[in-house]
Amino acid sequence: MGVSWPAVGLITVNGEQNIALAYNNDVAILSPVNGAPLRLINPINGQAMLDSENNPRSWILHGSNNDGAQFYSLPIVLDAETMLVAANSGVLLLVDSVLLEVKQSIPLPDKIVASMLVADGIVYVPYQNGGLSALSLDDFREIWRFPTEEGVWATPLLVGDMIIVPSIDHNLYALDRGSGHRLWSVDLGGSVASTPLLANDRLYVGSFNKSFYEISLDGRILSRYETQNWVWGTPAIDENGVIYVADLSGFVHALDSERNLAEIWSNQVADRGIRAGPLTYMERVIVASRDGKVYWLDKRDGVTINAREVDALPELLGDMLLLLPSDTLKLDQPLLIVTSVHDGRLLIAFEVDGRQNWVYPR
C-alpha cells in the first residue's frame, strides 16, 4: 500500500462510457461529468437501489465486503451484466455489475498489481511475482502459463499474434498468443515496468537502466537513448513522430522516432520524479510529478507553459487519462484526469487550460 497508486481507465456501463478507478480496497465507477459514483439502478423497475438505511447505493465495490481484498487492476467488462475484477489477494471476482454482487471467486496462483488484457475470449493475467497466464473466459481454465524470473508489473501488449510482456527481470518477451511459447526476448539491462508503445511497427519502452529503447518486432534493439534516471511510464507519440519520455529525475525528453531517437530537447521540468507516462494534446505535452504538480509544456522546446499544484501536494504517481468530447462520455470539452495517493483527492479533473473541474475523494 505504501508504494501503490490508483489505476484509472474507461469502462462501458449501461451503454455509456465511465471512469473506472481501482485503488487499495475499492473499485469505483465514476461519471466523467462530475466524478460522482454511478448509482445502482434496479433493472426491474428502473428505480435507484437503496441500502439498509434507504440511501441510494453507489457503484463502489468494497474489499472489506470481499475478504479484505485490495485492488490495483482495472475491471474488465465481459458482457452487459458481468465484470471481471482482479483482487490482489490472488483471486478473480466475477461481479454482477448491475446488482454489484460477487457471483464467483476464481483462485489464481499469484497476486496481481497490473491490469489484465482481454482478447478473443482469453484474459491474459500478469502476476506480481512472475509469469503470465492465459485463461479461457468460458470456464477460466488455464490455457498456458509463461514463467518469468521476476514480476510482471505492467499490462501486456497485443501485437498481431504476439503478446509482448515487460518484466521486472530486465527482459521484454514476445510470446505466441496461442501457445505461450517464447518467440524472442531482449535484455534491456534493467527492470521493465511499463507497457511498450507500438508505433511505426516498432516498440518503444524504457527501463530502470536509465535508458529508452526502440525495438523491432523481431526483438532487435534498433536505437537506445540515455535518460537521467529510471523510465517507468509508457511514452507518448504525436502526429509528427516525436516521442515524449519522462524519467524519475523529473526530466522530459523529446525524441525523433525517424532519426534513431535523436534528441530534440531534454528539460528538467519537475523537482521530483515523473513516474506516469506523458500525454500530448494539440501543442502541449502534459506530465504529472511526485512533487504534487501537473505541468503543461510547449511541444516545440519543452518550456513550461502552465503548472498547477494539487491541494496538499500529494504524490501524483498513477497514469493520467485524457477524455475528449463525445456523446458516450457526455462531455462537451476535453478533460484531463490525474490520480493522486491522497484519499481526499484520488482523482482530479482539469480542463485543458489547467483549471480544476472536479475532485473525487474516497
CSV table of N, CA, C and O in Angstrom, one decimal, residues 237-337:
chain,number,residue,atom,x,y,z
A,237,ILE,N,3.5,9.6,-28.3
A,237,ILE,CA,4.0,10.0,-29.6
A,237,ILE,C,2.9,10.9,-30.2
A,237,ILE,O,1.7,10.7,-30.0
A,238,ASP,N,3.4,11.9,-30.9
A,238,ASP,CA,2.5,12.8,-31.6
A,238,ASP,C,2.4,12.6,-33.1
A,238,ASP,O,3.0,11.7,-33.6
A,239,GLU,N,1.6,13.4,-33.8
A,239,GLU,CA,1.3,13.2,-35.2
A,239,GLU,C,2.6,13.4,-36.0
A,239,GLU,O,2.6,13.0,-37.2
A,240,ASN,N,3.6,14.0,-35.5
A,240,ASN,CA,4.8,14.3,-36.2
A,240,ASN,C,5.9,13.2,-36.0
A,240,ASN,O,7.0,13.4,-36.4
A,241,GLY,N,5.5,12.2,-35.2
A,241,GLY,CA,6.5,11.2,-34.9
A,241,GLY,C,7.5,11.5,-33.8
A,241,GLY,O,8.5,10.8,-33.6
A,242,VAL,N,7.2,12.5,-33.0
A,242,VAL,CA,8.0,12.9,-31.9
A,242,VAL,C,7.6,12.1,-30.7
A,242,VAL,O,6.4,12.1,-30.3
A,243,ILE,N,8.5,11.4,-30.0
A,243,ILE,CA,8.2,10.6,-28.8
A,243,ILE,C,8.6,11.4,-27.6
A,243,ILE,O,9.7,12.0,-27.5
A,244,TYR,N,7.7,11.4,-26.6
A,244,TYR,CA,8.0,12.1,-25.3
A,244,TYR,C,8.1,11.1,-24.2
A,244,TYR,O,7.3,10.2,-24.0
A,245,VAL,N,9.2,11.2,-23.5
A,245,VAL,CA,9.6,10.2,-22.4
A,245,VAL,C,9.9,11.0,-21.1
A,245,VAL,O,10.5,12.1,-21.2
A,246,ALA,N,9.4,10.5,-20.0
A,246,ALA,CA,9.7,11.1,-18.7
A,246,ALA,C,10.5,10.2,-17.8
A,246,ALA,O,10.3,9.0,-18.0
A,247,ASP,N,11.3,10.7,-16.9
A,247,ASP,CA,12.1,9.9,-16.0
A,247,ASP,C,11.9,10.3,-14.6
A,247,ASP,O,11.3,11.3,-14.3
A,248,LEU,N,12.5,9.5,-13.7
A,248,LEU,CA,12.4,9.7,-12.3
A,248,LEU,C,13.3,10.8,-11.7
A,248,LEU,O,13.4,10.9,-10.5
A,249,SER,N,14.0,11.5,-12.5
A,249,SER,CA,14.7,12.7,-12.1
A,249,SER,C,13.9,14.0,-12.5
A,249,SER,O,14.4,15.1,-12.3
A,250,GLY,N,12.7,13.8,-13.0
A,250,GLY,CA,11.9,15.0,-13.3
A,250,GLY,C,12.1,15.5,-14.7
A,250,GLY,O,11.6,16.6,-15.0
A,251,PHE,N,12.9,14.8,-15.5
A,251,PHE,CA,13.2,15.2,-16.9
A,251,PHE,C,12.1,14.7,-17.9
A,251,PHE,O,11.6,13.6,-17.7
A,252,VAL,N,11.8,15.5,-18.9
A,252,VAL,CA,11.0,15.1,-20.0
A,252,VAL,C,11.9,15.2,-21.3
A,252,VAL,O,12.6,16.2,-21.4
A,253,HIS,N,11.9,14.2,-22.1
A,253,HIS,CA,12.8,14.2,-23.3
A,253,HIS,C,11.9,14.0,-24.5
A,253,HIS,O,11.0,13.2,-24.6
A,254,ALA,N,12.2,14.8,-25.6
A,254,ALA,CA,11.5,14.7,-26.9
A,254,ALA,C,12.5,14.1,-27.8
A,254,ALA,O,13.6,14.7,-28.1
A,255,LEU,N,12.1,13.0,-28.5
A,255,LEU,CA,13.0,12.2,-29.3
A,255,LEU,C,12.3,12.0,-30.7
A,255,LEU,O,11.1,11.9,-30.8
A,256,ASP,N,13.2,12.0,-31.7
A,256,ASP,CA,12.7,11.9,-33.1
A,256,ASP,C,12.7,10.4,-33.5
A,256,ASP,O,13.7,9.7,-33.5
A,257,SER,N,11.5,9.8,-33.7
A,257,SER,CA,11.4,8.4,-34.0
A,257,SER,C,11.9,8.1,-35.4
A,257,SER,O,12.1,6.9,-35.7
A,258,GLU,N,12.0,9.1,-36.2
A,258,GLU,CA,12.5,8.9,-37.6
A,258,GLU,C,14.0,9.0,-37.7
A,258,GLU,O,14.6,8.7,-38.8
A,259,ARG,N,14.7,9.4,-36.6
A,259,ARG,CA,16.1,9.5,-36.7
A,259,ARG,C,16.8,8.8,-35.5
A,259,ARG,O,17.6,9.4,-34.7
A,260,ASN,N,16.4,7.6,-35.3
A,260,ASN,CA,17.1,6.7,-34.3
A,260,ASN,C,17.1,7.4,-32.9
A,260,ASN,O,18.1,7.3,-32.1
A,261,LEU,N,15.9,7.9,-32.5
A,261,LEU,CA,15.8,8.5,-31.2
A,261,LEU,C,16.7,9.7,-30.9
A,261,LEU,O,17.1,10.0,-29.8
A,262,ALA,N,17.0,10.5,-32.0
A,262,ALA,CA,17.8,11.7,-31.8
A,262,ALA,C,17.0,12.7,-30.9
A,262,ALA,O,15.8,12.9,-31.0
A,263,GLU,N,17.8,13.3,-30.0
A,263,GLU,CA,17.2,14.2,-29.1
A,263,GLU,C,16.8,15.5,-29.7
A,263,GLU,O,17.6,16.1,-30.4
A,264,ILE,N,15.6,15.9,-29.5
A,264,ILE,CA,15.1,17.2,-30.0
A,264,ILE,C,15.2,18.2,-28.9
A,264,ILE,O,15.7,19.3,-29.1
A,265,TRP,N,14.8,17.9,-27.7
A,265,TRP,CA,15.1,18.6,-26.5
A,265,TRP,C,15.0,17.7,-25.2
A,265,TRP,O,14.4,16.7,-25.3
A,266,SER,N,15.6,18.2,-24.1
A,266,SER,CA,15.5,17.5,-22.9
A,266,SER,C,15.6,18.5,-21.8
A,266,SER,O,16.6,19.2,-21.6
A,267,ASN,N,14.5,18.5,-20.9
A,267,ASN,CA,14.4,19.6,-19.9
A,267,ASN,C,14.0,18.9,-18.6
A,267,ASN,O,13.2,18.0,-18.5
A,268,GLN,N,14.6,19.4,-17.5
A,268,GLN,CA,14.2,19.1,-16.2
A,268,GLN,C,13.0,19.9,-15.8
A,268,GLN,O,13.1,21.2,-15.7
A,269,VAL,N,11.8,19.3,-15.8
A,269,VAL,CA,10.5,20.0,-15.6
A,269,VAL,C,10.1,20.1,-14.1
A,269,VAL,O,9.7,21.1,-13.6
A,270,ALA,N,10.3,19.0,-13.4
A,270,ALA,CA,9.7,18.9,-12.1
A,270,ALA,C,10.9,18.7,-11.0
A,270,ALA,O,12.0,18.3,-11.4
A,271,ASP,N,10.6,19.0,-9.8
A,271,ASP,CA,11.6,18.9,-8.7
A,271,ASP,C,11.7,17.5,-8.3
A,271,ASP,O,12.8,17.1,-7.7
A,272,ARG,N,10.7,16.6,-8.5
A,272,ARG,CA,10.8,15.2,-8.2
A,272,ARG,C,10.5,14.4,-9.4
A,272,ARG,O,10.2,14.9,-10.5
A,273,GLY,N,10.5,13.1,-9.2
A,273,GLY,CA,10.4,12.1,-10.4
A,273,GLY,C,9.0,12.2,-11.0
A,273,GLY,O,8.0,12.5,-10.4
A,274,ILE,N,9.0,11.8,-12.3
A,274,ILE,CA,7.8,11.7,-13.1
A,274,ILE,C,7.6,10.2,-13.4
A,274,ILE,O,8.3,9.6,-14.2
A,275,ARG,N,6.7,9.5,-12.7
A,275,ARG,CA,6.5,8.1,-12.9
A,275,ARG,C,5.6,7.8,-14.0
A,275,ARG,O,5.8,6.9,-14.9
A,276,ALA,N,4.5,8.5,-14.1
A,276,ALA,CA,3.5,8.3,-15.2
A,276,ALA,C,4.0,8.7,-16.5
A,276,ALA,O,4.8,9.6,-16.7
A,277,GLY,N,3.5,8.1,-17.6
A,277,GLY,CA,3.8,8.5,-18.9
A,277,GLY,C,3.2,9.8,-19.3
A,277,GLY,O,2.2,10.2,-18.8
A,278,PRO,N,3.9,10.6,-20.2
A,278,PRO,CA,3.3,11.9,-20.6
A,278,PRO,C,2.1,11.7,-21.5
A,278,PRO,O,1.8,10.6,-22.0
A,279,LEU,N,1.3,12.7,-21.6
A,279,LEU,CA,0.2,12.8,-22.6
A,279,LEU,C,0.5,14.0,-23.5
A,279,LEU,O,1.1,15.0,-23.1
A,280,THR,N,-0.1,13.9,-24.7
A,280,THR,CA,0.0,15.0,-25.7
A,280,THR,C,-1.4,15.5,-26.0
A,280,THR,O,-2.3,14.7,-26.2
A,281,TYR,N,-1.5,16.8,-26.2
A,281,TYR,CA,-2.8,17.4,-26.6
A,281,TYR,C,-2.5,18.6,-27.4
A,281,TYR,O,-1.9,19.6,-26.8
A,282,MET,N,-2.9,18.6,-28.7
A,282,MET,CA,-2.6,19.8,-29.5
A,282,MET,C,-1.1,20.1,-29.4
A,282,MET,O,-0.3,19.3,-29.7
A,283,GLU,N,-0.8,21.3,-29.0
A,283,GLU,CA,0.6,21.8,-29.0
A,283,GLU,C,1.3,21.6,-27.6
A,283,GLU,O,2.3,22.3,-27.3
A,284,ARG,N,0.7,20.8,-26.8
A,284,ARG,CA,1.2,20.7,-25.4
A,284,ARG,C,1.6,19.2,-25.1
A,284,ARG,O,1.0,18.3,-25.6
A,285,VAL,N,2.5,19.1,-24.2
A,285,VAL,CA,2.9,17.8,-23.5
A,285,VAL,C,2.5,18.0,-22.1
A,285,VAL,O,2.8,19.0,-21.5
A,286,ILE,N,1.9,17.0,-21.5
A,286,ILE,CA,1.4,17.1,-20.1
A,286,ILE,C,2.0,16.0,-19.3
A,286,ILE,O,2.0,14.8,-19.7
A,287,VAL,N,2.6,16.4,-18.1
A,287,VAL,CA,3.2,15.4,-17.2
A,287,VAL,C,2.7,15.7,-15.8
A,287,VAL,O,2.4,16.9,-15.5
A,288,ALA,N,2.7,14.7,-14.9
A,288,ALA,CA,2.3,14.9,-13.5
A,288,ALA,C,3.5,14.3,-12.7
A,288,ALA,O,4.0,13.2,-13.0
A,289,SER,N,3.8,14.9,-11.6
A,289,SER,CA,5.1,14.6,-10.9
A,289,SER,C,4.8,14.2,-9.4
A,289,SER,O,3.8,14.5,-8.9
A,290,ARG,N,5.8,13.6,-8.9
A,290,ARG,CA,5.8,13.3,-7.4
A,290,ARG,C,5.8,14.5,-6.6
A,290,ARG,O,5.6,14.4,-5.4
A,291,ASP,N,6.1,15.7,-7.2
A,291,ASP,CA,6.1,16.9,-6.4
A,291,ASP,C,4.7,17.5,-6.2
A,291,ASP,O,4.5,18.6,-5.6
A,292,GLY,N,3.6,16.8,-6.7
A,292,GLY,CA,2.3,17.2,-6.5
A,292,GLY,C,1.8,18.2,-7.5
A,292,GLY,O,0.7,18.9,-7.3
A,293,LYS,N,2.5,18.4,-8.6
A,293,LYS,CA,2.1,19.4,-9.6
A,293,LYS,C,1.9,18.7,-11.0
A,293,LYS,O,2.5,17.7,-11.3
A,294,VAL,N,1.1,19.4,-11.8
A,294,VAL,CA,0.8,19.0,-13.2
A,294,VAL,C,1.4,20.1,-14.1
A,294,VAL,O,1.2,21.3,-13.8
A,295,TYR,N,2.1,19.7,-15.1
A,295,TYR,CA,2.9,20.6,-15.9
A,295,TYR,C,2.4,20.5,-17.4
A,295,TYR,O,2.2,19.4,-17.9
A,296,TRP,N,2.1,21.7,-18.0
A,296,TRP,CA,1.8,21.7,-19.4
A,296,TRP,C,3.1,22.3,-20.1
A,296,TRP,O,3.5,23.5,-19.8
A,297,LEU,N,3.6,21.6,-21.1
A,297,LEU,CA,4.9,22.0,-21.8
A,297,LEU,C,4.6,22.3,-23.2
A,297,LEU,O,3.7,21.7,-23.8
A,298,ASP,N,5.4,23.2,-23.8
A,298,ASP,CA,5.3,23.5,-25.2
A,298,ASP,C,6.0,22.4,-25.9
A,298,ASP,O,7.2,22.1,-25.6
A,299,LYS,N,5.4,21.8,-26.9
A,299,LYS,CA,5.9,20.7,-27.6
A,299,LYS,C,7.2,21.1,-28.3
A,299,LYS,O,8.1,20.2,-28.5
A,300,ARG,N,7.3,22.3,-28.7
A,300,ARG,CA,8.5,22.7,-29.6
A,300,ARG,C,9.8,22.7,-28.8
A,300,ARG,O,10.8,22.3,-29.4
A,301,ASP,N,9.8,23.1,-27.6
A,301,ASP,CA,11.0,23.3,-26.8
A,301,ASP,C,11.0,22.8,-25.4
A,301,ASP,O,12.0,22.8,-24.7
A,302,GLY,N,9.8,22.3,-25.0
A,302,GLY,CA,9.7,21.7,-23.6
A,302,GLY,C,9.6,22.8,-22.5
A,302,GLY,O,9.7,22.4,-21.3
A,303,VAL,N,9.4,24.0,-22.9
A,303,VAL,CA,9.3,25.1,-21.9
A,303,VAL,C,7.9,25.0,-21.2
A,303,VAL,O,6.9,24.7,-21.8
A,304,THR,N,7.9,25.2,-19.9
A,304,THR,CA,6.7,25.1,-19.1
A,304,THR,C,5.8,26.2,-19.4
A,304,THR,O,6.1,27.4,-19.2
A,305,ILE,N,4.6,25.9,-19.9
A,305,ILE,CA,3.6,27.0,-20.2
A,305,ILE,C,2.7,27.2,-19.0
A,305,ILE,O,2.3,28.3,-18.7
A,306,ASN,N,2.4,26.1,-18.3
A,306,ASN,CA,1.5,26.2,-17.1
A,306,ASN,C,1.8,25.1,-16.1
A,306,ASN,O,2.3,24.1,-16.5
A,307,ALA,N,1.6,25.4,-14.9
A,307,ALA,CA,1.8,24.4,-13.8
A,307,ALA,C,0.8,24.6,-12.8
A,307,ALA,O,0.5,25.7,-12.4
A,308,ARG,N,0.1,23.5,-12.4
A,308,ARG,CA,-0.9,23.6,-11.3
A,308,ARG,C,-0.6,22.6,-10.2
A,308,ARG,O,-0.2,21.5,-10.4
A,309,GLU,N,-0.7,23.2,-9.0
A,309,GLU,CA,-0.5,22.4,-7.8
A,309,GLU,C,-1.8,21.7,-7.4
A,309,GLU,O,-2.8,22.4,-7.4
A,310,VAL,N,-1.7,20.5,-7.0
A,310,VAL,CA,-2.9,19.8,-6.4
A,310,VAL,C,-2.8,20.1,-4.9
A,310,VAL,O,-1.8,20.1,-4.3
A,311,ASP,N,-4.0,20.4,-4.3
A,311,ASP,CA,-4.1,20.8,-2.9
A,311,ASP,C,-3.3,19.7,-2.1
A,311,ASP,O,-3.5,18.5,-2.2
A,312,ALA,N,-2.5,20.2,-1.1
A,312,ALA,CA,-1.7,19.4,-0.2
A,312,ALA,C,-0.5,18.7,-0.9
A,312,ALA,O,0.2,18.0,-0.2
A,313,LEU,N,-0.3,19.0,-2.2
A,313,LEU,CA,0.8,18.4,-2.9
A,313,LEU,C,1.0,16.9,-2.7
A,313,LEU,O,2.1,16.5,-2.4
A,314,PRO,N,0.0,16.1,-2.9
A,314,PRO,CA,0.2,14.7,-2.8
A,314,PRO,C,1.0,14.2,-4.0
A,314,PRO,O,1.1,14.8,-5.1
A,315,GLU,N,1.6,13.0,-3.8
A,315,GLU,CA,2.4,12.4,-4.9
A,315,GLU,C,1.4,12.0,-6.1
A,315,GLU,O,0.4,11.4,-5.8
A,316,LEU,N,1.8,12.4,-7.3
A,316,LEU,CA,1.0,12.0,-8.5
A,316,LEU,C,1.7,10.9,-9.2
A,316,LEU,O,2.7,11.2,-9.9
A,317,LEU,N,1.3,9.7,-8.9
A,317,LEU,CA,2.1,8.5,-9.4
A,317,LEU,C,1.4,7.8,-10.4
A,317,LEU,O,2.0,7.1,-11.3
A,318,GLY,N,0.0,7.8,-10.4
A,318,GLY,CA,-0.7,7.0,-11.4
A,318,GLY,C,-0.8,7.6,-12.8
A,318,GLY,O,-0.5,8.8,-12.9
A,319,ASP,N,-1.1,6.8,-13.7
A,319,ASP,CA,-1.2,7.2,-15.1
A,319,ASP,C,-2.4,8.2,-15.3
A,319,ASP,O,-3.4,8.1,-14.6
A,320,MET,N,-2.2,9.2,-16.2
A,320,MET,CA,-3.3,10.1,-16.4
A,320,MET,C,-4.2,9.6,-17.5
A,320,MET,O,-3.9,8.6,-18.2
A,321,LEU,N,-5.3,10.3,-17.7
A,321,LEU,CA,-6.3,9.9,-18.7
A,321,LEU,C,-6.8,11.2,-19.3
A,321,LEU,O,-7.2,12.2,-18.7
A,322,LEU,N,-6.8,11.3,-20.7
A,322,LEU,CA,-7.3,12.4,-21.4
A,322,LEU,C,-8.6,12.0,-22.1
A,322,LEU,O,-8.6,11.1,-22.9
A,323,LEU,N,-9.7,12.7,-21.7
A,323,LEU,CA,-11.0,12.4,-22.2
A,323,LEU,C,-11.4,13.5,-23.2
A,323,LEU,O,-11.4,14.7,-22.8
A,324,LEU,N,-11.6,13.1,-24.4
A,324,LEU,CA,-12.1,14.0,-25.4
A,324,LEU,C,-13.6,14.1,-25.5
A,324,LEU,O,-14.3,13.1,-25.2
A,325,PRO,N,-14.1,15.2,-26.0
A,325,PRO,CA,-15.6,15.3,-26.0
A,325,PRO,C,-16.2,14.2,-26.9
A,325,PRO,O,-15.7,13.9,-27.9
A,326,SER,N,-17.3,13.7,-26.3
A,326,SER,CA,-18.1,12.6,-27.1
A,326,SER,C,-19.4,12.5,-26.5
A,326,SER,O,-19.7,12.8,-25.3
A,327,ASP,N,-20.3,11.9,-27.2
A,327,ASP,CA,-21.7,11.6,-26.7
A,327,ASP,C,-21.7,10.5,-25.7
A,327,ASP,O,-22.4,10.6,-24.7
A,328,THR,N,-20.8,9.5,-25.9
A,328,THR,CA,-20.8,8.4,-24.9
A,328,THR,C,-20.2,8.9,-23.5
A,328,THR,O,-20.6,8.3,-22.5
A,329,LEU,N,-19.4,9.9,-23.5
A,329,LEU,CA,-18.9,10.4,-22.3
A,329,LEU,C,-19.7,11.5,-21.7
A,329,LEU,O,-19.5,12.0,-20.6
A,330,LYS,N,-20.6,12.1,-22.6
A,330,LYS,CA,-21.4,13.2,-22.2
A,330,LYS,C,-20.6,14.4,-21.8
A,330,LYS,O,-20.9,15.2,-20.9
A,331,LEU,N,-19.5,14.6,-22.6
A,331,LEU,CA,-18.6,15.7,-22.3
A,331,LEU,C,-18.6,16.7,-23.5
A,331,LEU,O,-18.6,16.2,-24.7
A,332,ASP,N,-18.6,18.0,-23.3
A,332,ASP,CA,-18.6,18.9,-24.4
A,332,ASP,C,-17.2,19.6,-24.4
A,332,ASP,O,-17.0,20.5,-25.3
A,333,GLN,N,-16.3,19.3,-23.5
A,333,GLN,CA,-14.9,19.8,-23.6
A,333,GLN,C,-14.0,18.7,-23.1
A,333,GLN,O,-14.3,17.9,-22.3
A,334,PRO,N,-12.7,18.8,-23.5
A,334,PRO,CA,-11.7,17.8,-23.0
A,334,PRO,C,-11.5,17.9,-21.5
A,334,PRO,O,-11.6,19.0,-21.0
A,335,LEU,N,-11.2,16.8,-20.9
A,335,LEU,CA,-10.8,16.7,-19.5
A,335,LEU,C,-9.6,15.9,-19.3
A,335,LEU,O,-9.4,14.8,-19.9
A,336,LEU,N,-8.7,16.4,-18.5
A,336,LEU,CA,-7.5,15.7,-18.1
A,336,LEU,C,-7.8,15.1,-16.7
A,336,LEU,O,-8.0,15.8,-15.7
A,337,ILE,N,-7.7,13.8,-16.5
A,337,ILE,CA,-7.9,13.1,-15.3
A,337,ILE,C,-6.5,12.7,-14.7
A,337,ILE,O,-5.7,12.0,-15.3
